[in-house]
Amino acid sequence: MMQQILTKFPFLHLSTIALMIFFLFFVALLVIVNTKSQKQIQKRASALPLEDGIRFEGTRHG
Amino acid sequence: MSSLDQSNTELEKFSYDDDIVKKFMLATVAWGAIAMLVGVIIAFELAFWRLNGGVKFITFGRLRPLHTNAAIFAFAGNAIFAGIYYSTQRLCKARLFNDVLSRIHFWGWQAIIVSAAITLPLGLSRAKEYAELEWPIGLAITVIWVVFAVNFFGTLARRRERHLYVALWFYIATIITVAVLHVVNSIAIPVSWFKSYPVYAGIQDALVQWWYGHNAVAFFLTTPFLGLMYYFVPKAAGRPVYSYRLSIVHFWSLVFIYIWAGPHHLLYTALPDWAQTLGMVFSVMLWAPSWGGMINGLLTLRGAWDRVRTEPVLKFMAASLTFYGMATFEGPLLSIKSVSAIGHYTDWIIAHVHGGTLGWNGFLTFSMLYYLVPKIYQTELYSKRLANIHFWIGLVGILLYMLSMYASGITQGLMWQAIDAKGHLVYPDFVETVTRIVPLYWVRAIGGTLYLGSFFIMCYNLYKTVELAPRDAAEEVFVAPRLKPVAHAGETAHRRLEGLMPIFSVLAFIAIAIGSAIEILPTMIVHTYTATNDKVQPYTALELAGRDIYVREGCYTCHSQMIRQMPSEVLRYGNASLQEESMWDHPFQWGSKRIGPDLARVGGKYPDLWHFRHMMDPRSVTPNSIMPAYTWLFQDNLDYDSLERKFAVMKQLGVPYDDNQVMTAPITARQQAQTIVDSLGTDAPVAKLADKEIVAVIAYLQRLGKNPKLFEKPTKSLAEGGGAQ
């Protein structure tokens, strides 16, 4: 009985809910990343790897 | 410094810990050489079976786990740590959290790798792919991973840059997910210091293992490398990421979807259909985020394409992203059931994974090393020409490797499935397919040798670069304002989230936990219905001893024990495998590759003497076989004394042995051994044969598939309506 249930797995609502969570999350993500206020932040964030920090030109310790 | 919250603040001086980066880079190069050398050796062993010279420590079965573990955890692992520690410090504008923790992480990880390099050739293996290391080493991995996590998250907590850059998100997902995968897949009960049995069995173990196995690829070979890609590609190209927006969508989609894909390793097996379908569907969905990431990486090179031709760093990066795109196109393709029917168990999969590891992981690591070594040692690369030679020889090596394995894999898949008009197998003898592909094994070995040779060119180039480093180079000091808490007014949700490291980490955990729970939890209880039936008898003591030898020798690296629900498989091997048949198998031995035939129903197919001769000299019973001889099984004594403890652990795991069976395990094993020796008679001239390991191996092989009650048709009594039709 248990084998049959788990093999055929009629609990489709579980995976459907998971998919819906993902879908809703995905749509929300698209909305958030496309808001206008994000533009400047994203522009700066995209260049973060190019910054190593400001080199201190004073005394160096070896 | 442009953040509002960072203005008007006193500047702090700090330096980066690049010494630890140097250490991990050196380890990357050293272990990379060993991992690839072992890979080349086992490639030649498949082409030329005599190559192990009769030495048990260097057979394919024992070296293949060493190769995979060294490639993944030693070569790629050390590369990841080098890249993460370098980039995290710069992205956080902070020195690593604790120098001592960094050193514990480094030396601890190297000790783990050395332990693996010693124990795997000795045959101390759990027989779970990419998780073969025995429990004490598994515990050490957990401890060192926690050290790494504390050091990483501590650095984030001390950062001077408010925004957590997307590369850091990928690192966070890696640290959290690898911890979960490793702990869940490693739960086992020790028998001794060097032997344990996993708590999972059969189908449970298969699903947990491939949930782990697939996500080891996802979260050890993909997400950290994507993080490195998001840092080093813009850095080397001198251009910002093409689309930060795309990177956000890329991250969350990939992390959520990847975790579901494990069951595509088990298509057409005894795994429940729903789990197979879920695995397939989510694997196909992976196309989108994977290609989104690849396109984002490649388009970051916009405006720098002219330099790709001349700069080895960019050349390796562009090629690695191309290989990533190819591998992530092919992966979902192979997850489609009808394609998997041809590709699974064949060399096609070997081509696929090596496209990913050699092309994506390897080339990205090389580009990182070519970038980092001159940078950290404050000098120039010794020779761009040598780096270009490395690139082209390596590329030809990969292509030879992949093309030969594609040809081999498709040949295997088609020959195994070929059925004539009368419904008979066209190639009923498995060895026919083996002899057909041996020439391709030679081509593969040559391709691997080229790749290894080109790797040594890089080693020389980097060594000479380090020699060029100025002797009096001073450690660079940087300044940045301290990060202060600020109000979140006016920020969007994700913007806030990016600054809140603990909440971000919890959400990443939830993203991977949803898929994991839905796939694994129902399967965890699938055995409850069989716990009381007597259709599948547990192994006898001697069979269990033989099984442990099978595990020790890594037989699963060449032989599967899972007959898929396909006509050609049933014709060749017998009834498709059922869930119940492996219900007492701790660990499961379904395998993932058929260099030799499936063994799920080999029991009773041949007499004991056939197995005796086969293990002594495979070609005496199977001409043209490429299996090495296992002569030490005829010399080494079987450890009867440990059987009581092994039975006790199995009983603890739920295998239905009673106390008497546990106590008398060594005695009953000796009795069964004597029965086998008697059946062999004078044709097996080995002194004290009943004491030798070969007897246990024969007992185990003869047991496989021998569960006649499983295939009995249910008989109904008259009272139940059995005579009504």
PDB file of N, CA and C in Angstrom, chain B residues 170-234:
ATOM      1  N   PHE B 170      27.141  33.718  -3.972  1.00  0.00           N
ATOM      2  CA  PHE B 170      27.446  32.353  -4.427  1.00  0.00           C
ATOM      3  C   PHE B 170      28.315  31.626  -3.399  1.00  0.00           C
ATOM      4  N   TYR B 171      29.230  32.340  -2.766  1.00  0.00           N
ATOM      5  CA  TYR B 171      30.065  31.704  -1.737  1.00  0.00           C
ATOM      6  C   TYR B 171      29.197  31.284  -0.540  1.00  0.00           C
ATOM      7  N   ILE B 172      28.266  32.165  -0.160  1.00  0.00           N
ATOM      8  CA  ILE B 172      27.390  31.840   0.973  1.00  0.00           C
ATOM      9  C   ILE B 172      26.593  30.573   0.670  1.00  0.00           C
ATOM     10  N   ALA B 173      26.008  30.527  -0.525  1.00  0.00           N
ATOM     11  CA  ALA B 173      25.213  29.349  -0.908  1.00  0.00           C
ATOM     12  C   ALA B 173      26.082  28.093  -0.902  1.00  0.00           C
ATOM     13  N   THR B 174      27.326  28.236  -1.345  1.00  0.00           N
ATOM     14  CA  THR B 174      28.244  27.093  -1.365  1.00  0.00           C
ATOM     15  C   THR B 174      28.489  26.580   0.046  1.00  0.00           C
ATOM     16  N   ILE B 175      28.825  27.489   0.941  1.00  0.00           N
ATOM     17  CA  ILE B 175      29.191  27.077   2.305  1.00  0.00           C
ATOM     18  C   ILE B 175      28.014  26.404   3.001  1.00  0.00           C
ATOM     19  N   ILE B 176      26.840  26.989   2.873  1.00  0.00           N
ATOM     20  CA  ILE B 176      25.667  26.430   3.552  1.00  0.00           C
ATOM     21  C   ILE B 176      25.287  25.078   2.948  1.00  0.00           C
ATOM     22  N   THR B 177      25.218  25.024   1.638  1.00  0.00           N
ATOM     23  CA  THR B 177      24.695  23.819   1.000  1.00  0.00           C
ATOM     24  C   THR B 177      25.665  22.651   1.112  1.00  0.00           C
ATOM     25  N   VAL B 178      26.939  22.900   0.924  1.00  0.00           N
ATOM     26  CA  VAL B 178      27.907  21.801   1.044  1.00  0.00           C
ATOM     27  C   VAL B 178      27.863  21.223   2.462  1.00  0.00           C
ATOM     28  N   ALA B 179      27.697  22.084   3.458  1.00  0.00           N
ATOM     29  CA  ALA B 179      27.601  21.591   4.839  1.00  0.00           C
ATOM     30  C   ALA B 179      26.401  20.662   4.991  1.00  0.00           C
ATOM     31  N   VAL B 180      25.251  21.087   4.470  1.00  0.00           N
ATOM     32  CA  VAL B 180      24.037  20.271   4.585  1.00  0.00           C
ATOM     33  C   VAL B 180      24.220  18.943   3.841  1.00  0.00           C
ATOM     34  N   LEU B 181      24.732  19.024   2.628  1.00  0.00           N
ATOM     35  CA  LEU B 181      24.899  17.816   1.802  1.00  0.00           C
ATOM     36  C   LEU B 181      25.841  16.827   2.481  1.00  0.00           C
ATOM     37  N   HIS B 182      26.967  17.332   2.943  1.00  0.00           N
ATOM     38  CA  HIS B 182      27.980  16.452   3.526  1.00  0.00           C
ATOM     39  C   HIS B 182      27.464  15.770   4.780  1.00  0.00           C
ATOM     40  N   VAL B 183      26.828  16.540   5.644  1.00  0.00           N
ATOM     41  CA  VAL B 183      26.364  15.963   6.913  1.00  0.00           C
ATOM     42  C   VAL B 183      25.285  14.908   6.657  1.00  0.00           C
ATOM     43  N   VAL B 184      24.298  15.251   5.839  1.00  0.00           N
ATOM     44  CA  VAL B 184      23.186  14.317   5.614  1.00  0.00           C
ATOM     45  C   VAL B 184      23.675  13.031   4.934  1.00  0.00           C
ATOM     46  N   ASN B 185      24.562  13.173   3.964  1.00  0.00           N
ATOM     47  CA  ASN B 185      25.005  11.989   3.209  1.00  0.00           C
ATOM     48  C   ASN B 185      26.021  11.152   3.972  1.00  0.00           C
ATOM     49  N   SER B 186      26.596  11.711   5.022  1.00  0.00           N
ATOM     50  CA  SER B 186      27.683  10.996   5.709  1.00  0.00           C
ATOM     51  C   SER B 186      27.224  10.248   6.955  1.00  0.00           C
ATOM     52  N   ILE B 187      25.950  10.353   7.297  1.00  0.00           N
ATOM     53  CA  ILE B 187      25.516   9.726   8.554  1.00  0.00           C
ATOM     54  C   ILE B 187      25.692   8.211   8.450  1.00  0.00           C
ATOM     55  N   ALA B 188      26.459   7.677   9.376  1.00  0.00           N
ATOM     56  CA  ALA B 188      26.794   6.254   9.322  1.00  0.00           C
ATOM     57  C   ALA B 188      27.091   5.748  10.725  1.00  0.00           C
ATOM     58  N   ILE B 189      27.052   4.431  10.875  1.00  0.00           N
ATOM     59  CA  ILE B 189      27.443   3.836  12.158  1.00  0.00           C
ATOM     60  C   ILE B 189      28.786   3.142  11.967  1.00  0.00           C
ATOM     61  N   PRO B 190      29.780   3.504  12.765  1.00  0.00           N
ATOM     62  CA  PRO B 190      31.096   2.885  12.598  1.00  0.00           C
ATOM     63  C   PRO B 190      31.110   1.425  13.028  1.00  0.00           C
ATOM     64  N   VAL B 191      31.843   0.625  12.280  1.00  0.00           N
ATOM     65  CA  VAL B 191      32.124  -0.758  12.671  1.00  0.00           C
ATOM     66  C   VAL B 191      33.490  -0.785  13.356  1.00  0.00           C
ATOM     67  N   SER B 192      34.403   0.013  12.804  1.00  0.00           N
ATOM     68  CA  SER B 192      35.744   0.133  13.369  1.00  0.00           C
ATOM     69  C   SER B 192      36.251   1.525  12.977  1.00  0.00           C
ATOM     70  N   TRP B 193      37.523   1.787  13.211  1.00  0.00           N
ATOM     71  CA  TRP B 193      38.084   3.085  12.844  1.00  0.00           C
ATOM     72  C   TRP B 193      38.066   3.300  11.331  1.00  0.00           C
ATOM     73  N   PHE B 194      38.093   2.225  10.587  1.00  0.00           N
ATOM     74  CA  PHE B 194      38.208   2.378   9.136  1.00  0.00           C
ATOM     75  C   PHE B 194      37.042   1.757   8.374  1.00  0.00           C
ATOM     76  N   LYS B 195      35.954   1.495   9.058  1.00  0.00           N
ATOM     77  CA  LYS B 195      34.814   0.880   8.381  1.00  0.00           C
ATOM     78  C   LYS B 195      33.522   1.357   9.014  1.00  0.00           C
ATOM     79  N   SER B 196      32.561   1.711   8.164  1.00  0.00           N
ATOM     80  CA  SER B 196      31.249   2.113   8.677  1.00  0.00           C
ATOM     81  C   SER B 196      30.187   1.715   7.667  1.00  0.00           C
ATOM     82  N   TYR B 197      28.965   1.644   8.126  1.00  0.00           N
ATOM     83  CA  TYR B 197      27.832   1.406   7.232  1.00  0.00           C
ATOM     84  C   TYR B 197      26.904   2.619   7.292  1.00  0.00           C
ATOM     85  N   PRO B 198      26.487   3.146   6.136  1.00  0.00           N
ATOM     86  CA  PRO B 198      25.575   4.296   6.157  1.00  0.00           C
ATOM     87  C   PRO B 198      24.213   3.910   6.725  1.00  0.00           C
ATOM     88  N   VAL B 199      23.538   4.866   7.338  1.00  0.00           N
ATOM     89  CA  VAL B 199      22.234   4.553   7.919  1.00  0.00           C
ATOM     90  C   VAL B 199      21.179   4.308   6.830  1.00  0.00           C
ATOM     91  N   TYR B 200      21.436   4.802   5.644  1.00  0.00           N
ATOM     92  CA  TYR B 200      20.467   4.619   4.556  1.00  0.00           C
ATOM     93  C   TYR B 200      20.767   3.310   3.822  1.00  0.00           C
ATOM     94  N   ALA B 201      19.701   2.772   3.218  1.00  0.00           N
ATOM     95  CA  ALA B 201      19.892   1.540   2.449  1.00  0.00           C
ATOM     96  C   ALA B 201      19.132   1.648   1.131  1.00  0.00           C
ATOM     97  N   GLY B 202      19.598   0.896   0.146  1.00  0.00           N
ATOM     98  CA  GLY B 202      18.877   0.754  -1.112  1.00  0.00           C
ATOM     99  C   GLY B 202      18.426   2.048  -1.731  1.00  0.00           C
ATOM    100  N   ILE B 203      17.121   2.133  -1.948  1.00  0.00           N
ATOM    101  CA  ILE B 203      16.567   3.288  -2.660  1.00  0.00           C
ATOM    102  C   ILE B 203      16.777   4.593  -1.884  1.00  0.00           C
ATOM    103  N   GLN B 204      16.704   4.499  -0.549  1.00  0.00           N
ATOM    104  CA  GLN B 204      16.956   5.706   0.256  1.00  0.00           C
ATOM    105  C   GLN B 204      18.380   6.189   0.025  1.00  0.00           C
ATOM    106  N   ASP B 205      19.295   5.231   0.108  1.00  0.00           N
ATOM    107  CA  ASP B 205      20.702   5.584  -0.041  1.00  0.00           C
ATOM    108  C   ASP B 205      20.968   6.134  -1.444  1.00  0.00           C
ATOM    109  N   ALA B 206      20.296   5.535  -2.435  1.00  0.00           N
ATOM    110  CA  ALA B 206      20.487   5.982  -3.819  1.00  0.00           C
ATOM    111  C   ALA B 206      20.052   7.436  -3.973  1.00  0.00           C
ATOM    112  N   LEU B 207      18.888   7.748  -3.414  1.00  0.00           N
ATOM    113  CA  LEU B 207      18.370   9.102  -3.582  1.00  0.00           C
ATOM    114  C   LEU B 207      19.207  10.119  -2.797  1.00  0.00           C
ATOM    115  N   VAL B 208      19.557   9.745  -1.566  1.00  0.00           N
ATOM    116  CA  VAL B 208      20.383  10.657  -0.760  1.00  0.00           C
ATOM    117  C   VAL B 208      21.741  10.843  -1.433  1.00  0.00           C
ATOM    118  N   GLN B 209      22.321   9.725  -1.905  1.00  0.00           N
ATOM    119  CA  GLN B 209      23.635   9.792  -2.534  1.00  0.00           C
ATOM    120  C   GLN B 209      23.627  10.684  -3.764  1.00  0.00           C
ATOM    121  N   TRP B 210      22.593  10.548  -4.612  1.00  0.00           N
ATOM    122  CA  TRP B 210      22.608  11.357  -5.843  1.00  0.00           C
ATOM    123  C   TRP B 210      22.084  12.765  -5.636  1.00  0.00           C
ATOM    124  N   TRP B 211      21.320  12.945  -4.566  1.00  0.00           N
ATOM    125  CA  TRP B 211      21.023  14.322  -4.129  1.00  0.00           C
ATOM    126  C   TRP B 211      22.348  14.972  -3.740  1.00  0.00           C
ATOM    127  N   TYR B 212      23.186  14.220  -3.013  1.00  0.00           N
ATOM    128  CA  TYR B 212      24.507  14.723  -2.651  1.00  0.00           C
ATOM    129  C   TYR B 212      25.409  14.826  -3.891  1.00  0.00           C
ATOM    130  N   GLY B 213      25.485  13.737  -4.647  1.00  0.00           N
ATOM    131  CA  GLY B 213      26.436  13.651  -5.760  1.00  0.00           C
ATOM    132  C   GLY B 213      26.201  14.743  -6.781  1.00  0.00           C
ATOM    133  N   HIS B 214      24.957  14.926  -7.157  1.00  0.00           N
ATOM    134  CA  HIS B 214      24.672  15.945  -8.152  1.00  0.00           C
ATOM    135  C   HIS B 214      24.957  17.338  -7.595  1.00  0.00           C
ATOM    136  N   ASN B 215      24.597  17.530  -6.328  1.00  0.00           N
ATOM    137  CA  ASN B 215      24.781  18.860  -5.765  1.00  0.00           C
ATOM    138  C   ASN B 215      26.210  19.123  -5.311  1.00  0.00           C
ATOM    139  N   ALA B 216      27.014  18.062  -5.232  1.00  0.00           N
ATOM    140  CA  ALA B 216      28.449  18.282  -5.059  1.00  0.00           C
ATOM    141  C   ALA B 216      28.971  18.972  -6.314  1.00  0.00           C
ATOM    142  N   VAL B 217      28.462  18.518  -7.466  1.00  0.00           N
ATOM    143  CA  VAL B 217      28.810  19.188  -8.730  1.00  0.00           C
ATOM    144  C   VAL B 217      28.243  20.606  -8.725  1.00  0.00           C
ATOM    145  N   ALA B 218      27.014  20.736  -8.240  1.00  0.00           N
ATOM    146  CA  ALA B 218      26.342  22.034  -8.292  1.00  0.00           C
ATOM    147  C   ALA B 218      26.966  23.040  -7.339  1.00  0.00           C
ATOM    148  N   PHE B 219      27.220  22.597  -6.111  1.00  0.00           N
ATOM    149  CA  PHE B 219      27.628  23.563  -5.088  1.00  0.00           C
ATOM    150  C   PHE B 219      29.105  23.487  -4.734  1.00  0.00           C
ATOM    151  N   PHE B 220      29.845  22.610  -5.373  1.00  0.00           N
ATOM    152  CA  PHE B 220      31.299  22.618  -5.173  1.00  0.00           C
ATOM    153  C   PHE B 220      32.010  22.968  -6.476  1.00  0.00           C
ATOM    154  N   LEU B 221      31.425  22.545  -7.601  1.00  0.00           N
ATOM    155  CA  LEU B 221      32.083  22.795  -8.882  1.00  0.00           C
ATOM    156  C   LEU B 221      31.373  23.864  -9.711  1.00  0.00           C
ATOM    157  N   THR B 222      30.228  24.334  -9.243  1.00  0.00           N
ATOM    158  CA  THR B 222      29.515  25.339 -10.031  1.00  0.00           C
ATOM    159  C   THR B 222      29.359  26.662  -9.277  1.00  0.00           C
ATOM    160  N   THR B 223      28.613  26.651  -8.163  1.00  0.00           N
ATOM    161  CA  THR B 223      28.337  27.953  -7.531  1.00  0.00           C
ATOM    162  C   THR B 223      29.605  28.694  -7.084  1.00  0.00           C
ATOM    163  N   PRO B 224      30.592  28.029  -6.458  1.00  0.00           N
ATOM    164  CA  PRO B 224      31.783  28.808  -6.091  1.00  0.00           C
ATOM    165  C   PRO B 224      32.529  29.313  -7.324  1.00  0.00           C
ATOM    166  N   PHE B 225      32.539  28.509  -8.378  1.00  0.00           N
ATOM    167  CA  PHE B 225      33.232  28.952  -9.597  1.00  0.00           C
ATOM    168  C   PHE B 225      32.465  30.087 -10.275  1.00  0.00           C
ATOM    169  N   LEU B 226      31.130  30.072 -10.146  1.00  0.00           N
ATOM    170  CA  LEU B 226      30.370  31.203 -10.675  1.00  0.00           C
ATOM    171  C   LEU B 226      30.705  32.464  -9.887  1.00  0.00           C
ATOM    172  N   GLY B 227      30.862  32.294  -8.568  1.00  0.00           N
ATOM    173  CA  GLY B 227      31.281  33.432  -7.748  1.00  0.00           C
ATOM    174  C   GLY B 227      32.634  33.956  -8.208  1.00  0.00           C
ATOM    175  N   LEU B 228      33.556  33.030  -8.455  1.00  0.00           N
ATOM    176  CA  LEU B 228      34.881  33.436  -8.936  1.00  0.00           C
ATOM    177  C   LEU B 228      34.770  34.107 -10.299  1.00  0.00           C
ATOM    178  N   MET B 229      33.874  33.552 -11.132  1.00  0.00           N
ATOM    179  CA  MET B 229      33.670  34.137 -12.460  1.00  0.00           C
ATOM    180  C   MET B 229      33.164  35.584 -12.322  1.00  0.00           C
ATOM    181  N   TYR B 230      32.193  35.806 -11.419  1.00  0.00           N
ATOM    182  CA  TYR B 230      31.637  37.153 -11.261  1.00  0.00           C
ATOM    183  C   TYR B 230      32.668  38.123 -10.693  1.00  0.00           C
ATOM    184  N   TYR B 231      33.701  37.595 -10.053  1.00  0.00           N
ATOM    185  CA  TYR B 231      34.737  38.501  -9.542  1.00  0.00           C
ATOM    186  C   TYR B 231      35.872  38.671 -10.553  1.00  0.00           C
ATOM    187  N   PHE B 232      36.399  37.543 -11.040  1.00  0.00           N
ATOM    188  CA  PHE B 232      37.640  37.621 -11.819  1.00  0.00           C
ATOM    189  C   PHE B 232      37.429  38.035 -13.283  1.00  0.00           C
ATOM    190  N   VAL B 233      36.284  37.738 -13.870  1.00  0.00           N
ATOM    191  CA  VAL B 233      36.082  38.146 -15.268  1.00  0.00           C
ATOM    192  C   VAL B 233      36.019  39.677 -15.380  1.00  0.00           C
ATOM    193  N   PRO B 234      35.195  40.350 -14.540  1.00  0.00           N
ATOM    194  CA  PRO B 234      35.240  41.821 -14.609  1.00  0.00           C
ATOM    195  C   PRO B 234      36.626  42.365 -14.277  1.00  0.00           C
TER     196      PRO B 234
END
